[in-house]
Tab-separated table of N, CA and C in Angstrom:
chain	number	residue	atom	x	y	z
A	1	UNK	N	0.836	-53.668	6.468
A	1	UNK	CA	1.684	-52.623	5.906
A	1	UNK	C	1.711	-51.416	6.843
A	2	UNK	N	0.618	-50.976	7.440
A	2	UNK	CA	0.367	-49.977	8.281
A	2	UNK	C	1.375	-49.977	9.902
A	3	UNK	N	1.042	-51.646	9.772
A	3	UNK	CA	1.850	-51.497	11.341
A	3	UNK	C	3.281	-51.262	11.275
A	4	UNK	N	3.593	-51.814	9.864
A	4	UNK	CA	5.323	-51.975	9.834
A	4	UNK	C	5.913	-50.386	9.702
A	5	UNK	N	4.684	-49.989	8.923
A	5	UNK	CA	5.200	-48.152	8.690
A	5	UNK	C	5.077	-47.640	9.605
A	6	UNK	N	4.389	-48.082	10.560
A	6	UNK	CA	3.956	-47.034	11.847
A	6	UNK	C	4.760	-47.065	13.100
A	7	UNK	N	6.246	-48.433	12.927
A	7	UNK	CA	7.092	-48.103	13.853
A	7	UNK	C	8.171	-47.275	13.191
A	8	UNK	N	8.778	-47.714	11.945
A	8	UNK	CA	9.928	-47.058	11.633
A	8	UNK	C	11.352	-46.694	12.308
A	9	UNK	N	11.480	-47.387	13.417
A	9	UNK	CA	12.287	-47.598	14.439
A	9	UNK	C	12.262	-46.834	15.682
A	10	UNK	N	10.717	-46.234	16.033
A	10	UNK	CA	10.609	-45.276	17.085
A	10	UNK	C	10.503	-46.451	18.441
A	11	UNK	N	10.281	-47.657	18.075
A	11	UNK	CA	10.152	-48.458	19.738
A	11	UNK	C	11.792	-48.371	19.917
A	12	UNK	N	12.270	-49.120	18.669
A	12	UNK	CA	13.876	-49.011	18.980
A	12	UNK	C	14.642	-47.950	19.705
A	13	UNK	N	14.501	-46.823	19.512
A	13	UNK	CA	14.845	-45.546	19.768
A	13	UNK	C	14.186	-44.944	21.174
A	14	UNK	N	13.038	-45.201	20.805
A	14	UNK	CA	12.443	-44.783	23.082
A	14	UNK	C	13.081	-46.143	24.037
A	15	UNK	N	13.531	-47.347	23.509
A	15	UNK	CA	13.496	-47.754	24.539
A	15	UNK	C	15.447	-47.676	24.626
A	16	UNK	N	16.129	-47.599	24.003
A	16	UNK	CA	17.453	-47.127	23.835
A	16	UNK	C	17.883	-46.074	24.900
A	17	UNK	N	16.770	-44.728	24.585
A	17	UNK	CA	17.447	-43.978	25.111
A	17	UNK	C	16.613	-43.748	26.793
A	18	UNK	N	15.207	-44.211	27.227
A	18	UNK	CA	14.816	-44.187	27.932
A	18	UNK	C	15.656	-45.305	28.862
A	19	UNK	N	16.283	-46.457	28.557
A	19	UNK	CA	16.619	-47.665	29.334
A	19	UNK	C	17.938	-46.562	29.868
A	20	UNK	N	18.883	-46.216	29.157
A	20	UNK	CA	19.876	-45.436	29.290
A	20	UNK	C	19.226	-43.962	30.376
A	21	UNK	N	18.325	-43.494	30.139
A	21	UNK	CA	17.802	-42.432	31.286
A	21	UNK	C	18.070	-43.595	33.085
A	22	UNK	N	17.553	-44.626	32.472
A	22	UNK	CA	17.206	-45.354	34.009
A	22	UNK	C	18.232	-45.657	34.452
A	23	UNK	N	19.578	-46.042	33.506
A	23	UNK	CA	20.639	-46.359	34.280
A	23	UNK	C	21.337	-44.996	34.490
A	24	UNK	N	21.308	-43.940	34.263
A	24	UNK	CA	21.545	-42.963	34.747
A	24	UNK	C	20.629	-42.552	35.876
A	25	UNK	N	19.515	-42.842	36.537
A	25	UNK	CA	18.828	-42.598	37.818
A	25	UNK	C	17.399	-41.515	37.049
A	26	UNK	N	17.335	-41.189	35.894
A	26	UNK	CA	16.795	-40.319	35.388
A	26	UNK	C	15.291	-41.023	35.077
A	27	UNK	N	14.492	-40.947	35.909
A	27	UNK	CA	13.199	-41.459	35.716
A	27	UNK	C	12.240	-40.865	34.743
A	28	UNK	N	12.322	-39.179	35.054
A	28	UNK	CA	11.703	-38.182	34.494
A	28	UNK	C	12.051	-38.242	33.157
A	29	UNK	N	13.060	-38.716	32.684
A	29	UNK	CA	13.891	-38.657	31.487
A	29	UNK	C	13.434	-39.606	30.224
A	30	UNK	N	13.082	-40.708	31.340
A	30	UNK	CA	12.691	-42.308	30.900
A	30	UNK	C	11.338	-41.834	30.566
A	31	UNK	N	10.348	-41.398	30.980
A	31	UNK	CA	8.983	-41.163	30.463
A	31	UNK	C	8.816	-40.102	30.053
A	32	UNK	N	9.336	-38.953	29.488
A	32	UNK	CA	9.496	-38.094	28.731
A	32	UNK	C	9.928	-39.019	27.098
A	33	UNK	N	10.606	-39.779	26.971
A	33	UNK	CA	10.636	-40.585	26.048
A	33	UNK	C	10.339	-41.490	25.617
A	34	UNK	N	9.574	-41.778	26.706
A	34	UNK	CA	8.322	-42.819	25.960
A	34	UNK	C	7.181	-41.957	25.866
A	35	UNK	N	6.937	-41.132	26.443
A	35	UNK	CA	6.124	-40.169	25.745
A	35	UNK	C	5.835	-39.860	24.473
A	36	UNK	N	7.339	-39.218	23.832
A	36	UNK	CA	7.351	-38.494	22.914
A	36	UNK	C	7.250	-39.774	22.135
A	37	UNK	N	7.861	-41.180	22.051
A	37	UNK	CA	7.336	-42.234	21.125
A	37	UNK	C	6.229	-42.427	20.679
A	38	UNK	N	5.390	-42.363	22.210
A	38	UNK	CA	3.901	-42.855	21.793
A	38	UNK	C	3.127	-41.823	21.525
A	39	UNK	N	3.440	-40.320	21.311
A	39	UNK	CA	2.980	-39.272	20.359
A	39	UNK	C	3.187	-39.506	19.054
A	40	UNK	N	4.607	-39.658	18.690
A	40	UNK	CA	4.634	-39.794	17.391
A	40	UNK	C	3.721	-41.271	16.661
A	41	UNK	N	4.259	-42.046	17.436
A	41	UNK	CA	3.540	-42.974	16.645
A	41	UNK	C	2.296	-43.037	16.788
A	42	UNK	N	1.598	-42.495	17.725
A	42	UNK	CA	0.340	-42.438	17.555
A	42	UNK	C	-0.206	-41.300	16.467
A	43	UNK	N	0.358	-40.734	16.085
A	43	UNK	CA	0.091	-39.516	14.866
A	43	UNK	C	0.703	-40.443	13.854
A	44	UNK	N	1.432	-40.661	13.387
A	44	UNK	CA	1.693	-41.217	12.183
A	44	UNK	C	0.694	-42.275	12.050
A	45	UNK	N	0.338	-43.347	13.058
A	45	UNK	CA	-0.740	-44.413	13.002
A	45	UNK	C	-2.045	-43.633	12.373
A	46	UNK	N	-2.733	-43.045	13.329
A	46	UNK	CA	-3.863	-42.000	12.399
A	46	UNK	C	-3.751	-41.547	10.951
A	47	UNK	N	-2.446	-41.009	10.624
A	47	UNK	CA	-2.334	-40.231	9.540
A	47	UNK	C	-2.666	-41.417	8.635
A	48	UNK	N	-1.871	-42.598	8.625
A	48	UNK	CA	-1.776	-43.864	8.181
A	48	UNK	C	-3.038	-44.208	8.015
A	49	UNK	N	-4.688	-44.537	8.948
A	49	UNK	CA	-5.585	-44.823	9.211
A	49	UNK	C	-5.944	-44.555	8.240
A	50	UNK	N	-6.125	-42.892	8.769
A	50	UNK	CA	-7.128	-41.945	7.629
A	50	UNK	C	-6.996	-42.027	6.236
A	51	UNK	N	-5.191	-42.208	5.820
A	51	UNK	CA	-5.193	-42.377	4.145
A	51	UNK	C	-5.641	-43.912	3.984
A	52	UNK	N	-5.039	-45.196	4.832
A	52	UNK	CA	-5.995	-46.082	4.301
A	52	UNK	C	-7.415	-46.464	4.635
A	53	UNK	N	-8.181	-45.926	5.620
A	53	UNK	CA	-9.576	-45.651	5.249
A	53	UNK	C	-10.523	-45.200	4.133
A	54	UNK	N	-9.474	-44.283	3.674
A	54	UNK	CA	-9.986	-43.829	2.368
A	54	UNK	C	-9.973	-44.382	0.654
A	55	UNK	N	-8.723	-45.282	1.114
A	55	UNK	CA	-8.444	-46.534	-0.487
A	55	UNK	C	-8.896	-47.551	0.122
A	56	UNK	N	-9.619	-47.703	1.141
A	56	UNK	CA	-10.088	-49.120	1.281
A	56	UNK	C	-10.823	-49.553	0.525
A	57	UNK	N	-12.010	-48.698	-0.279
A	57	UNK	CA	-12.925	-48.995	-1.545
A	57	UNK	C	-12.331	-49.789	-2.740
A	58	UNK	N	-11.130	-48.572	-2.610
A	58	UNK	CA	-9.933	-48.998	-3.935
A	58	UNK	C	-9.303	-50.285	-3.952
A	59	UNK	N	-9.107	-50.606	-2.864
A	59	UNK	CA	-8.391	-51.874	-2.106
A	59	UNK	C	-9.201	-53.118	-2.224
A	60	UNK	N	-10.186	-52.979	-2.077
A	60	UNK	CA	-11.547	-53.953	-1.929
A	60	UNK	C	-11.676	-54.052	-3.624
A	61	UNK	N	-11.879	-53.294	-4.086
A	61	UNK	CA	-12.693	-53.489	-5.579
A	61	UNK	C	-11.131	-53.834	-6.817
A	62	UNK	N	-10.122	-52.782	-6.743
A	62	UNK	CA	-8.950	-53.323	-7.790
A	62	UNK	C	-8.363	-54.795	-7.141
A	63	UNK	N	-8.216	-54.971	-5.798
A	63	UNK	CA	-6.743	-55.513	-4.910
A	63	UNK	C	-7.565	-57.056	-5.276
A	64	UNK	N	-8.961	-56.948	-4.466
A	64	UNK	CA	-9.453	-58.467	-4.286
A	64	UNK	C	-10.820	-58.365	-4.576
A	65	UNK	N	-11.266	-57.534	-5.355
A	65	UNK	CA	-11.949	-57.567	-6.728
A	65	UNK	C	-13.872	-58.455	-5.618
A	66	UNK	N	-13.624	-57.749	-4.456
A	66	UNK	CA	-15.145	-57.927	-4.238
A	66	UNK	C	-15.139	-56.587	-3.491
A	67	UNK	N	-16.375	-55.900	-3.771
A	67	UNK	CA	-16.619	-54.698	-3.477
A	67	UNK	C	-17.052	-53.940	-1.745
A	68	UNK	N	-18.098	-55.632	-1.245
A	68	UNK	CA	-18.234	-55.413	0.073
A	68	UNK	C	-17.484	-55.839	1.197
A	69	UNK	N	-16.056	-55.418	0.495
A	69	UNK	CA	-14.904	-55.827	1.519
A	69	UNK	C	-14.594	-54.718	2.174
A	70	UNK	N	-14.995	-53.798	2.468
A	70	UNK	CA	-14.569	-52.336	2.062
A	70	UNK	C	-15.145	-51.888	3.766
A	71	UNK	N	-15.859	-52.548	4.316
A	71	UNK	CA	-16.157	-52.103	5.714
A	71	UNK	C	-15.320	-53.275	6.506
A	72	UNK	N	-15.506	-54.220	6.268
A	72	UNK	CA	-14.076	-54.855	6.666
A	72	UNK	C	-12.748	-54.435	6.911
A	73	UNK	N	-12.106	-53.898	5.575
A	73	UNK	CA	-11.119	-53.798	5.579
A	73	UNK	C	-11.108	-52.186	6.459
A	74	UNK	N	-11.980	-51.473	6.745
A	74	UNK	CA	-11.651	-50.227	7.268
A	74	UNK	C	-11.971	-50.742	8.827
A	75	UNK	N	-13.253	-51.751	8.995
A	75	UNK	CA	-13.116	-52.342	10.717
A	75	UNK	C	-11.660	-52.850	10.699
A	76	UNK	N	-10.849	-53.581	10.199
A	76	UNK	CA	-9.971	-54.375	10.590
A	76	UNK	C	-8.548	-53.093	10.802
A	77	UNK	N	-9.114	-51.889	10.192
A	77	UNK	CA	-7.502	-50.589	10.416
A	77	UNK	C	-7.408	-50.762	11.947
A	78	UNK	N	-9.122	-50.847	12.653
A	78	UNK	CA	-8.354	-50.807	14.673
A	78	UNK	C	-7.555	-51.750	14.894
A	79	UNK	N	-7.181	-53.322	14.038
A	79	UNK	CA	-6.273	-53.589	14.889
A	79	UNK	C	-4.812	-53.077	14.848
A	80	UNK	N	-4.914	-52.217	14.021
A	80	UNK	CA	-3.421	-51.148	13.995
A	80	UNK	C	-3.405	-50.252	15.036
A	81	UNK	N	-4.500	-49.873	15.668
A	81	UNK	CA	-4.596	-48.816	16.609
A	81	UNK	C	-4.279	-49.879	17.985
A	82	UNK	N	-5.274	-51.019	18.115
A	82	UNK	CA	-4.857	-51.747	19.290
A	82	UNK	C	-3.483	-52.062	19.511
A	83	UNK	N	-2.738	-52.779	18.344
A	83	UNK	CA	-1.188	-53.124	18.467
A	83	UNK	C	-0.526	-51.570	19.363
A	84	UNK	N	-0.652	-50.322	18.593
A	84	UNK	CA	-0.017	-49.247	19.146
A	84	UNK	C	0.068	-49.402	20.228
A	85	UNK	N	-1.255	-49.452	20.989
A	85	UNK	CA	-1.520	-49.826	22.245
A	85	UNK	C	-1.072	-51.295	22.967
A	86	UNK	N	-0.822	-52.116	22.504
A	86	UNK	CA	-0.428	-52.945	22.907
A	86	UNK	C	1.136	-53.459	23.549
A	87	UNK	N	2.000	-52.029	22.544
A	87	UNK	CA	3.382	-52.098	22.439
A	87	UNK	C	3.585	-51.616	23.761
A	88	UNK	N	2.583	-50.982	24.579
A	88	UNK	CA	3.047	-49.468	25.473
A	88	UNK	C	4.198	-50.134	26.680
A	89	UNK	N	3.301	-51.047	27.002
A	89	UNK	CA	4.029	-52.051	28.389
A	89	UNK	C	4.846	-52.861	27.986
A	90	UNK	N	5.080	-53.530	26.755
A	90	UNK	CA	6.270	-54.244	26.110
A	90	UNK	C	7.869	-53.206	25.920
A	91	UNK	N	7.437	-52.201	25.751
A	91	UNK	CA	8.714	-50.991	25.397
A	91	UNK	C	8.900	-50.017	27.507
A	92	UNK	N	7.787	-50.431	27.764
A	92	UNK	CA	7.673	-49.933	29.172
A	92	UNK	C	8.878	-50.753	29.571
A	93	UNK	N	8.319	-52.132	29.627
A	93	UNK	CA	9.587	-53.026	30.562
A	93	UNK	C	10.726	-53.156	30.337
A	94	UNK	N	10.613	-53.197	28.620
A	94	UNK	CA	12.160	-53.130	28.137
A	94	UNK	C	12.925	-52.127	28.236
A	95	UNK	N	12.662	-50.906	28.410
A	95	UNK	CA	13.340	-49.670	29.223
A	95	UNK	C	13.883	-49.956	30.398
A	96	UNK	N	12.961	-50.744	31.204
A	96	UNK	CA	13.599	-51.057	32.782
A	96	UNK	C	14.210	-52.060	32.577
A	97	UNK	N	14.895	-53.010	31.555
A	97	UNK	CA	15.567	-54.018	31.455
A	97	UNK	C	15.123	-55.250	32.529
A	98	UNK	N	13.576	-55.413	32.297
A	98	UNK	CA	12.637	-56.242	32.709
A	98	UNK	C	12.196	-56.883	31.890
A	99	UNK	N	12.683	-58.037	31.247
A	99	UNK	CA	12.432	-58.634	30.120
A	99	UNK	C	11.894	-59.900	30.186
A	100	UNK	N	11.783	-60.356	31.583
A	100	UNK	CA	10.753	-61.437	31.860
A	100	UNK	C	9.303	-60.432	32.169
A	101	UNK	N	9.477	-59.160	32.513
A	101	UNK	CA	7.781	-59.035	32.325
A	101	UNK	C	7.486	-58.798	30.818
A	102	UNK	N	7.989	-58.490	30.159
A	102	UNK	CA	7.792	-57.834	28.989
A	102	UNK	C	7.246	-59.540	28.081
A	103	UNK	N	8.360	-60.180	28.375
A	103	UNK	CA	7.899	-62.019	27.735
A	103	UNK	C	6.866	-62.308	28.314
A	104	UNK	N	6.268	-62.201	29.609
A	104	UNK	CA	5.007	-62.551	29.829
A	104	UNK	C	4.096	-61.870	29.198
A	105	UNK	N	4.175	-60.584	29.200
A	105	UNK	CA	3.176	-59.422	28.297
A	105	UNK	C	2.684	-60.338	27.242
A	106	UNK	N	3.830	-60.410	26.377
A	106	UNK	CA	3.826	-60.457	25.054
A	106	UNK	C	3.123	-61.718	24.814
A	107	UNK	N	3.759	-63.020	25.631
A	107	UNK	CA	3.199	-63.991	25.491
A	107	UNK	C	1.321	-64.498	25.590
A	108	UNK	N	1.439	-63.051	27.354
A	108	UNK	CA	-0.231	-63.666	27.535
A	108	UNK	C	-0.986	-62.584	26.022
A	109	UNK	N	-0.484	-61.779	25.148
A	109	UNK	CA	-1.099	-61.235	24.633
A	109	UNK	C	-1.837	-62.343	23.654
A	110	UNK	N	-0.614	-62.916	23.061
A	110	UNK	CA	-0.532	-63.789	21.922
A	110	UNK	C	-1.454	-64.975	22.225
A	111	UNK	N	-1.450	-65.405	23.785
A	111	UNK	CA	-2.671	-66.433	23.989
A	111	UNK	C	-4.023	-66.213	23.830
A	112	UNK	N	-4.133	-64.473	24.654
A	112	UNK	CA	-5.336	-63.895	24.333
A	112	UNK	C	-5.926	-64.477	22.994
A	113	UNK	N	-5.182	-63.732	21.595
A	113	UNK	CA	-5.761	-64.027	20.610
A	113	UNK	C	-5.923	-65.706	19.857
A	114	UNK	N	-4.487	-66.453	20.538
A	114	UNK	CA	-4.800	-67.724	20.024
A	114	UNK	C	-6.243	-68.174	20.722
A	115	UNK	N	-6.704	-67.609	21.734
A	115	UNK	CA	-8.005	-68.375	22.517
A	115	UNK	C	-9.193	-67.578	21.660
A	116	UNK	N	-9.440	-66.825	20.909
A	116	UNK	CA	-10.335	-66.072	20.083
A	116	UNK	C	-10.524	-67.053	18.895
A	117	UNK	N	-9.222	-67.455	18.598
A	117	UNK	CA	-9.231	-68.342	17.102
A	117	UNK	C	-9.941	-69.603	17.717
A	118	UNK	N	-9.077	-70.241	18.905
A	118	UNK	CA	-9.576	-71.415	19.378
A	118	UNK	C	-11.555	-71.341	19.707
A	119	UNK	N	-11.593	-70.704	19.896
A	119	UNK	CA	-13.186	-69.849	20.528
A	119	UNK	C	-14.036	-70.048	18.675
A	120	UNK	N	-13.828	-69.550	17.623
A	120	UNK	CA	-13.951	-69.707	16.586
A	120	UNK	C	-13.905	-71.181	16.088
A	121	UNK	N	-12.950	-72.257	15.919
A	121	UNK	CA	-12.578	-73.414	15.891
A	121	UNK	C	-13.662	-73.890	16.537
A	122	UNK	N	-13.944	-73.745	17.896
A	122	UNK	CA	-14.333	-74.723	18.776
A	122	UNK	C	-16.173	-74.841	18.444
A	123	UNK	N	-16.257	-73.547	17.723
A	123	UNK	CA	-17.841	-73.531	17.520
A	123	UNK	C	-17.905	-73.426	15.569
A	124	UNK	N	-16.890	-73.671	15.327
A	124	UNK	CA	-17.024	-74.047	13.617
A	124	UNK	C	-17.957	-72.760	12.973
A	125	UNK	N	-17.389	-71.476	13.267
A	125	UNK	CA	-17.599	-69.890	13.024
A	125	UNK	C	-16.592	-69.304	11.736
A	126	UNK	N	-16.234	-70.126	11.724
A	126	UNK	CA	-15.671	-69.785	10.137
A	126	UNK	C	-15.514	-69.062	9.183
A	127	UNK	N	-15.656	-67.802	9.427
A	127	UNK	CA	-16.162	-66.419	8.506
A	127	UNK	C	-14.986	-65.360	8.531
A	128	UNK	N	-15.067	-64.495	7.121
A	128	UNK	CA	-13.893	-63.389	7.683
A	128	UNK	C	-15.037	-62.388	8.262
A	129	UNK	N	-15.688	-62.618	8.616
A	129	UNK	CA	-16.598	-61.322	9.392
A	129	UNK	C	-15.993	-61.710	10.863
A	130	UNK	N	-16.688	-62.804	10.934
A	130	UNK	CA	-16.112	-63.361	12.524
A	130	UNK	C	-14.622	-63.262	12.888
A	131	UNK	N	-13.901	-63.668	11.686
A	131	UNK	CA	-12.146	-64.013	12.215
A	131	UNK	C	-11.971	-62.285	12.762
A	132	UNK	N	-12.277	-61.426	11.361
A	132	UNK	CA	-11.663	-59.870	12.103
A	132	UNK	C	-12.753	-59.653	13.536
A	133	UNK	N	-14.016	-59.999	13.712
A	133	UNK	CA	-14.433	-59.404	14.837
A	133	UNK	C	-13.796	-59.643	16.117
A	134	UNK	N	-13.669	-61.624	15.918
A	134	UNK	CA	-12.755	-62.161	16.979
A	134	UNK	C	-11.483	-61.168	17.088
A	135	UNK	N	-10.710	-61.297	16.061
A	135	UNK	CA	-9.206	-60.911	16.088
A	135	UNK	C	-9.315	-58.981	17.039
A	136	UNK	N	-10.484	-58.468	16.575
A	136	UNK	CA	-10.549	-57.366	17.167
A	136	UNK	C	-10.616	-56.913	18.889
A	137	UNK	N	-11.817	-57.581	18.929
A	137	UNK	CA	-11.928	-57.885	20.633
A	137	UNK	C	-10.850	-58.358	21.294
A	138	UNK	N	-10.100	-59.559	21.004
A	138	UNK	CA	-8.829	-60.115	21.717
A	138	UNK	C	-7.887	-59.234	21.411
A	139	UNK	N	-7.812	-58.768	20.515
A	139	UNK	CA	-6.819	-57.348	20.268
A	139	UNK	C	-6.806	-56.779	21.293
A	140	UNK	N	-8.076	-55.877	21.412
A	140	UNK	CA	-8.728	-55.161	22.447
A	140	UNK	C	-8.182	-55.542	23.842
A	141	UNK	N	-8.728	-56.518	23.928
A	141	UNK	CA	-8.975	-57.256	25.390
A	141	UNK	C	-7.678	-56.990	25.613
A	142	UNK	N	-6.607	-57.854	25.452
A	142	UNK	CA	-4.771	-57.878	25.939
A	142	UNK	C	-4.426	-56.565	25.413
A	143	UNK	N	-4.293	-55.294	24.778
A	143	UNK	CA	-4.320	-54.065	25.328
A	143	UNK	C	-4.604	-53.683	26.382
A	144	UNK	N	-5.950	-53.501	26.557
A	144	UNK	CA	-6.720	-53.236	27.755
A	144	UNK	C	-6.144	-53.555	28.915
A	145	UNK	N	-5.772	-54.998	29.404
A	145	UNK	CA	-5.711	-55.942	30.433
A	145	UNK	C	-4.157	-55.264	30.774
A	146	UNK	N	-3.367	-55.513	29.806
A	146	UNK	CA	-1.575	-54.916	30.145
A	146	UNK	C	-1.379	-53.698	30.198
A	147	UNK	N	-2.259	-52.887	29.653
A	147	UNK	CA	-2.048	-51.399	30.032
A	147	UNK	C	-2.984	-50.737	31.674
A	148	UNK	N	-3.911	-51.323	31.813
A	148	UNK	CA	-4.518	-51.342	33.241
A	148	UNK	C	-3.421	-52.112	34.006
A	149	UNK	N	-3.741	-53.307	34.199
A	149	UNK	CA	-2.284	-54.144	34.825
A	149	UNK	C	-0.909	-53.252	34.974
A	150	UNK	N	-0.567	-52.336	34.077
A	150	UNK	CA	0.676	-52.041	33.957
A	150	UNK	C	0.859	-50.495	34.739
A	151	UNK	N	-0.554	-50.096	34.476
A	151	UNK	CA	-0.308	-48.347	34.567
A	151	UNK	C	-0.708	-48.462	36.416
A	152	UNK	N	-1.223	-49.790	36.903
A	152	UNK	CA	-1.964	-49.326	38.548
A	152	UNK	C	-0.487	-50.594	39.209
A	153	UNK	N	0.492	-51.259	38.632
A	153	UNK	CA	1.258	-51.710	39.317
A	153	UNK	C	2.634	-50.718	39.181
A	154	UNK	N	2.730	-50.145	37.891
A	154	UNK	CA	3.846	-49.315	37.834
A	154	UNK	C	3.773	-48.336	37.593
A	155	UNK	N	2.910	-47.662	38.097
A	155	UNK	CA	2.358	-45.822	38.390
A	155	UNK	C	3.291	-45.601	39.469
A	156	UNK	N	3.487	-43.896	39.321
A	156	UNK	CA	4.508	-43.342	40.326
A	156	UNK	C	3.501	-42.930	41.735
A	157	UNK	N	2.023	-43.230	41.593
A	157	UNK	CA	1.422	-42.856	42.285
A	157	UNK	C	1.084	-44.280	43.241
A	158	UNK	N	1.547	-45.661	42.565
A	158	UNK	CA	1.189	-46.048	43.431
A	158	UNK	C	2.377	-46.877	44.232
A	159	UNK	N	3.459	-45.731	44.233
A	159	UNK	CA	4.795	-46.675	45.152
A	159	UNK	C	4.791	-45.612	46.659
């Protein structure tokens, strides 16, 4: 629920008008608006966090009626914070109307985590403690990997 509220059509909208900066020659223009995307949505994501951090008790005990779900369900809010992060280089490329890097992004992200599940599977780990820890780290990890990857191949510092 968090992630779906937390775009509200702001990827749509930075990469619209940033792709349009680039075909106008306007570089400065193009990351000024992905900027201001990944401000907002990174504030609304938090705001989002913090109120459901706080009904997670509520959530745990009315929703699914076991009580020590409740650190779970508040570990599992980072993978709302990782996705944020995850979008950065997917809305990056699609601005530059680079949409075979953006399909690779997306794709090696999605393997990342299918190899976490497979990693789980393969050692018969079976737990929702484990599934969110897995699901967290591989979260993590393909953030991490595409935003390093992304920021030291397509930095203005390093052309």
């Amino acid at each position: 629920v968090i992630s779906g509220l937390s775009d509200l059509g702001i990827n749509q909208t930075a990469i619209r008008f940033a792709s349009r900066s680039v075909s106008n020659g306007k570089g400065d223009s193009q990351m000024a608006y992905l900027r201001w995307a990944f401000r907002l949505k990174i504030s609304l994501v938090l705001l989002l966090l913090i109120i459901a951090y706080f009904f997670a008790p509520s959530v745990a005990i009315n929703f699914w009626k076991v009580e020590n779900l409740t650190s779970l369900i508040r570990l599992n809010l980072l993978l709302v914070l990782f996705a944020v992060f995850s979008t950065i280089p997917n809305i990056y490329f699609q601005s530059l109307k680079k949409f075979g890097k953006n399909a690779v992004v997306a794709i090696s992200q999605s393997l990342i985590n299918v190899a976490g599940i497979l990693f789980l599977a393969y050692y018969n780990l079976w737990s929702l403690e484990y599934v969110v820890i897995v699901s967290l780290i591989s979260n993590f990890t393909g953030a991490v990997i595409f935003l390093i990857r992304s920021a030291l191949l397509y930095s203005p510092f390093m052309k």
